[in-house]
mmCIF file of C-alpha atoms in Angstrom:
data_model
loop_
_atom_site.group_PDB
_atom_site.id
_atom_site.type_symbol
_atom_site.label_atom_id
_atom_site.label_comp_id
_atom_site.label_asym_id
_atom_site.label_seq_id
_atom_site.Cartn_x
_atom_site.Cartn_y
_atom_site.Cartn_z
ATOM 1 C CA MET W 157 0.117 0.405 0.046
ATOM 2 C CA TYR W 158 2.913 2.569 1.072
ATOM 3 C CA ARG W 159 5.188 1.574 -2.265
ATOM 4 C CA SER W 160 1.709 2.352 -4.700
ATOM 5 C CA LEU W 161 1.117 5.262 -3.132
ATOM 6 C CA SER W 162 4.771 6.584 -3.385
ATOM 7 C CA LEU W 163 4.697 5.504 -6.834
ATOM 8 C CA LEU W 164 1.728 7.492 -7.502
ATOM 9 C CA LEU W 165 3.510 10.154 -5.471
ATOM 10 C CA ALA W 166 6.405 10.176 -8.061
ATOM 11 C CA LEU W 167 4.345 9.859 -11.216
ATOM 12 C CA ALA W 168 2.491 12.956 -9.857
ATOM 13 C CA MET W 169 5.725 15.067 -9.172
ATOM 14 C CA ALA W 170 6.892 14.132 -12.711
ATOM 15 C CA GLY W 171 3.891 14.993 -14.464
ATOM 16 C CA CYS W 172 4.208 18.441 -12.642
ATOM 17 C CA ALA W 173 8.049 18.873 -13.583
ATOM 18 C CA SER W 174 6.956 18.426 -17.385
ATOM 19 C CA THR W 175 4.107 21.137 -17.383
ATOM 20 C CA GLN W 176 5.974 24.730 -17.578
ATOM 21 C CA ASP W 177 3.119 26.688 -15.937
ATOM 22 C CA SER W 178 1.880 24.032 -13.625
ATOM 23 C CA PRO W 179 0.912 25.469 -9.727
ATOM 24 C CA PRO W 180 3.613 24.597 -6.588
ATOM 25 C CA ALA W 181 3.534 21.041 -5.574
ATOM 26 C CA VAL W 182 1.276 20.130 -2.449
ATOM 27 C CA THR W 183 3.438 19.284 0.486
ATOM 28 C CA LEU W 184 1.538 15.963 1.422
ATOM 29 C CA PRO W 185 1.628 15.323 6.024
ATOM 30 C CA ASP W 186 3.766 11.860 6.621
ATOM 31 C CA LEU W 187 2.363 8.936 5.979
ATOM 32 C CA GLN W 188 1.448 6.857 9.723
ATOM 33 C CA PRO W 189 4.124 3.877 9.756
ATOM 34 C CA PRO W 190 2.391 0.725 11.153
ATOM 35 C CA ARG W 191 1.863 0.663 15.289
ATOM 36 C CA SER W 192 4.745 -0.618 17.070
ATOM 37 C CA CYS W 193 5.533 -3.373 19.087
ATOM 38 C CA THR W 194 8.282 -2.242 21.133
ATOM 39 C CA ASP W 195 9.538 -1.796 24.528
ATOM 40 C CA LEU W 196 5.855 -3.984 25.612
ATOM 41 C CA LEU W 197 7.646 -4.263 28.760
ATOM 42 C CA GLY W 198 7.957 -1.166 29.751
ATOM 43 C CA PHE W 199 4.890 -0.532 28.752
ATOM 44 C CA TYR W 200 3.436 -2.836 30.900
ATOM 45 C CA GLU W 201 6.027 -1.393 33.690
ATOM 46 C CA ALA W 202 4.267 1.962 33.235
ATOM 47 C CA ALA W 203 1.001 0.730 33.450
ATOM 48 C CA SER W 204 1.221 -1.109 36.548
ATOM 49 C CA LEU W 205 2.337 2.170 38.443
ATOM 50 C CA MET W 206 -0.086 4.447 36.679
ATOM 51 C CA PRO W 207 -2.919 5.854 39.451
ATOM 52 C CA GLY W 208 -6.672 4.679 39.208
ATOM 53 C CA LYS W 209 -8.273 7.845 37.207
ATOM 54 C CA GLU W 210 -4.904 7.671 34.482
ATOM 55 C CA ARG W 211 -5.326 4.062 34.192
ATOM 56 C CA LEU W 212 -8.866 4.377 33.121
ATOM 57 C CA ARG W 213 -8.366 6.989 30.538
ATOM 58 C CA GLN W 214 -5.493 5.442 28.892
ATOM 59 C CA LYS W 215 -8.001 1.969 28.745
ATOM 60 C CA GLN W 216 -10.511 4.442 27.222
ATOM 61 C CA GLN W 217 -7.787 5.832 24.778
ATOM 62 C CA LEU W 218 -6.345 2.344 23.756
ATOM 63 C CA SER W 219 -10.072 0.986 23.064
ATOM 64 C CA THR W 220 -10.970 3.622 20.877
ATOM 65 C CA TRP W 221 -8.174 3.915 18.787
ATOM 66 C CA LEU W 222 -7.772 -0.402 18.832
ATOM 67 C CA LYS W 223 -11.197 0.226 17.384
ATOM 68 C CA LEU W 224 -9.894 2.305 14.420
ATOM 69 C CA THR W 225 -6.904 0.536 13.687
ATOM 70 C CA GLY W 226 -7.429 -3.185 14.977
ATOM 71 C CA HIS W 227 -3.899 -3.473 15.263
ATOM 72 C CA PRO W 228 -2.365 -6.386 17.126
ATOM 73 C CA CYS W 229 -0.130 -4.245 18.593
ATOM 74 C CA ASP W 230 -2.573 -1.869 20.020
ATOM 75 C CA ARG W 231 -4.677 -4.970 20.826
ATOM 76 C CA LEU W 232 -1.680 -6.417 22.981
ATOM 77 C CA ARG W 233 -1.062 -2.890 24.770
ATOM 78 C CA LEU W 234 -4.488 -3.102 25.816
ATOM 79 C CA ALA W 235 -4.426 -6.295 26.602
ATOM 80 C CA LEU W 236 -1.464 -5.928 28.797
ATOM 81 C CA LEU W 237 -2.884 -2.833 30.077
ATOM 82 C CA LEU W 238 -5.728 -5.375 31.726
ATOM 83 C CA ALA W 239 -4.136 -7.529 33.216
ATOM 84 C CA THR W 240 -2.230 -5.377 35.637
ATOM 85 C CA PRO W 241 -2.577 -6.058 39.185
ATOM 86 C CA LEU W 242 -4.982 -3.342 40.191
ATOM 87 C CA GLY W 243 -7.195 -4.702 37.015
ATOM 88 C CA SER W 244 -10.288 -6.551 38.134
ATOM 89 C CA ILE W 245 -11.268 -10.009 36.873
ATOM 90 C CA GLU W 246 -13.590 -8.900 33.948
ATOM 91 C CA ASP W 247 -10.314 -6.962 32.833
ATOM 92 C CA LYS W 248 -8.125 -10.091 33.172
ATOM 93 C CA ARG W 249 -10.846 -12.048 30.829
ATOM 94 C CA ARG W 250 -11.219 -9.466 28.324
ATOM 95 C CA ALA W 251 -7.049 -9.872 27.752
ATOM 96 C CA VAL W 252 -7.383 -13.343 27.738
ATOM 97 C CA ARG W 253 -10.242 -12.354 24.737
ATOM 98 C CA LEU W 254 -8.071 -10.248 23.613
ATOM 99 C CA LEU W 255 -4.384 -11.802 23.650
ATOM 100 C CA GLU W 256 -6.240 -14.949 21.840
ATOM 101 C CA LYS W 257 -7.209 -12.359 19.012
ATOM 102 C CA VAL W 258 -3.015 -11.783 19.309
ATOM 103 C CA LEU W 259 -2.338 -15.548 19.015
ATOM 104 C CA ALA W 260 -4.245 -15.327 15.986
ATOM 105 C CA SER W 261 -2.334 -12.667 14.176
ATOM 106 C CA GLU W 262 -0.469 -12.707 10.850
ATOM 107 C CA GLY W 263 2.659 -10.675 11.024
ATOM 108 C CA MET W 264 3.776 -10.885 14.795
ATOM 109 C CA GLU W 265 7.169 -11.256 15.841
ATOM 110 C CA PRO W 266 8.073 -14.846 17.542
ATOM 111 C CA GLU W 267 8.993 -12.599 20.490
ATOM 112 C CA GLU W 268 5.379 -11.218 20.536
ATOM 113 C CA LEU W 269 3.924 -14.232 20.222
ATOM 114 C CA ARG W 270 5.767 -16.033 22.905
ATOM 115 C CA LEU W 271 5.107 -12.821 25.267
ATOM 116 C CA ALA W 272 0.862 -12.913 24.473
ATOM 117 C CA GLY W 273 0.854 -17.026 25.416
ATOM 118 C CA LEU W 274 3.047 -16.697 28.935
ATOM 119 C CA LEU W 275 0.491 -13.602 29.406
ATOM 120 C CA ARG W 276 -2.268 -15.262 28.354
ATOM 121 C CA ASP W 277 -1.446 -18.482 30.592
ATOM 122 C CA GLN W 278 -0.336 -16.692 33.207
ATOM 123 C CA LEU W 279 -4.082 -14.858 33.711
ATOM 124 C CA GLN W 280 -6.029 -17.495 33.053
ATOM 125 C CA GLN W 281 -4.136 -18.981 36.102
ATOM 126 C CA GLN W 282 -4.715 -16.035 37.995
ATOM 127 C CA ILE W 283 -8.605 -15.754 37.299
ATOM 128 C CA TRP W 284 -8.955 -19.958 38.334
ATOM 129 C CA ALA W 285 -7.087 -18.355 41.904
ATOM 130 C CA LEU W 286 -9.557 -15.588 42.053
ATOM 131 C CA ALA W 287 -12.562 -17.515 41.159
ATOM 132 C CA GLN W 288 -11.460 -19.965 43.862
ATOM 133 C CA SER W 289 -10.696 -17.507 46.512
ATOM 134 C CA ALA W 290 -14.172 -15.729 45.528
ATOM 135 C CA ARG W 291 -15.849 -19.085 46.052
ATOM 136 C CA LEU W 292 -14.015 -19.696 49.209
ATOM 137 C CA LYS W 293 -15.165 -16.355 50.645
ATOM 138 C CA ARG W 294 -18.719 -17.329 49.835
ATOM 139 C CA GLN W 295 -18.570 -20.163 51.650
ATOM 140 C CA LEU W 296 -17.233 -18.650 54.516
ATOM 141 C CA GLU W 297 -19.366 -15.714 54.516
ATOM 142 C CA GLU W 298 -22.839 -18.569 54.642
ATOM 143 C CA THR W 299 -21.013 -20.499 56.947
ATOM 144 C CA ARG W 300 -20.335 -17.682 59.103
ATOM 145 C CA GLN W 301 -24.412 -16.506 58.941
ATOM 146 C CA THR W 302 -25.645 -20.215 59.374
ATOM 147 C CA ALA W 303 -22.990 -19.928 62.792
ATOM 148 C CA GLU W 304 -24.715 -17.033 63.682
ATOM 149 C CA THR W 305 -28.495 -18.077 63.236
ATOM 150 C CA LEU W 306 -27.506 -21.179 65.008
ATOM 151 C CA GLN W 307 -26.167 -18.954 67.660
ATOM 152 C CA GLN W 308 -29.385 -16.803 68.581
ATOM 153 C CA GLU W 309 -31.683 -20.248 67.659
ATOM 154 C CA ASN W 310 -29.244 -21.651 70.813
ATOM 155 C CA THR W 311 -30.019 -18.752 72.908
ATOM 156 C CA HIS W 312 -33.964 -18.582 72.418
ATOM 157 C CA LEU W 313 -34.148 -22.095 73.108
ATOM 158 C CA GLU W 314 -31.901 -21.936 76.025
ATOM 159 C CA SER W 315 -34.794 -18.784 77.279
ATOM 160 C CA LEU W 316 -37.299 -21.301 76.298
ATOM 161 C CA LEU W 317 -35.684 -23.785 78.551
ATOM 162 C CA GLU W 318 -35.197 -21.347 81.611
ATOM 163 C CA ARG W 319 -39.167 -20.441 80.889
ATOM 164 C CA LEU W 320 -40.317 -23.909 81.433
ATOM 165 C CA LYS W 321 -38.109 -24.450 84.422
ATOM 166 C CA THR W 322 -39.293 -21.917 85.929
ATOM 167 C CA ILE W 323 -42.870 -22.918 85.106
ATOM 168 C CA GLU W 324 -42.278 -26.626 86.710
ATOM 169 C CA ARG W 325 -40.811 -24.926 89.679
ATOM 170 C CA ASN W 326 -44.191 -23.219 90.217
ATOM 171 C CA PHE W 327 -46.151 -25.789 89.867
ATOM 172 C CA ASN W 328 -44.494 -28.436 91.750
ATOM 173 C CA GLU W 329 -44.181 -25.708 95.083
ATOM 174 C CA GLN W 330 -48.174 -25.408 93.917
ATOM 175 C CA GLU W 331 -48.864 -29.059 93.883
ATOM 176 C CA GLN W 332 -46.658 -29.524 97.208
ATOM 177 C CA ALA W 333 -48.515 -26.720 99.107
ATOM 178 C CA ILE W 334 -51.839 -28.673 98.096
ATOM 179 C CA ILE W 335 -50.966 -32.171 98.418
ATOM 180 C CA THR W 336 -49.901 -30.848 102.635
ATOM 181 C CA PRO W 337 -51.501 -27.777 104.083
ATOM 182 C CA ALA W 338 -49.767 -25.807 106.373
ATOM 183 C CA THR W 339 -50.832 -27.521 110.098
ATOM 184 C CA PRO W 340 -52.556 -24.405 112.437
ATOM 185 C CA SER W 341 -50.059 -23.794 115.680
ATOM 186 C CA PRO W 342 -52.583 -23.613 118.813
ATOM 187 C CA ALA W 343 -52.528 -20.194 120.696
ATOM 188 C CA ASN W 344 -53.069 -19.685 124.019
ATOM 189 C CA GLY W 345 -53.839 -23.472 124.924
ATOM 190 C CA LYS W 346 -57.355 -23.028 122.754
ATOM 191 C CA GLY W 347 -58.620 -26.048 121.845
ATOM 192 C CA LYS W 348 -57.416 -27.684 124.925
ATOM 193 C CA ASN W 349 -59.296 -29.222 127.984
ATOM 194 C CA PRO W 350 -58.822 -27.538 131.065
ATOM 195 C CA ALA W 351 -56.879 -29.512 133.805
ATOM 196 C CA GLY W 352 -59.966 -31.341 136.154
ATOM 197 C CA ARG W 353 -62.792 -30.460 134.155
ATOM 198 C CA ARG W 354 -64.797 -33.049 132.940
#
């Protein structure tokens, strides 16, 4: 494509030179070269140190640029940005999808493909570990909630048991009072026969 444009430009300039009264040549802007995959590790290190807002801005910028170019190097850079330690598990999953496309791309250098493959494998292990950690946290939270519920039920049952014991104790005391009523004690000899009285 670039050779064709250069050839057309040379032919146009030659035609202008052969005409005496031709207008001055127009200076064309430099053609943008293909995106470069150089210094990917440096980019990853810089992305790892970015604050949250800057990282988000870079992610949006790279996503927009990738839609325009579709170049594997832009895809690889976006995957590196998403793969930083601060990235969420969804970012890492998106990075894996991007790396799969990079590995299926043509024209990439062997070192770039090897880097993409290693990063994909590492991200897949991280995703698995994060998923396991999230599952264990959910189980731990469920266990904690179950323990709290059982503790509350146990406290409620102990309270009911104490109330039943109190009711049973009161009932036994009332029953004992009915069976053995208290005998009134004599006062001032009342009820006794006087001595010698028939």
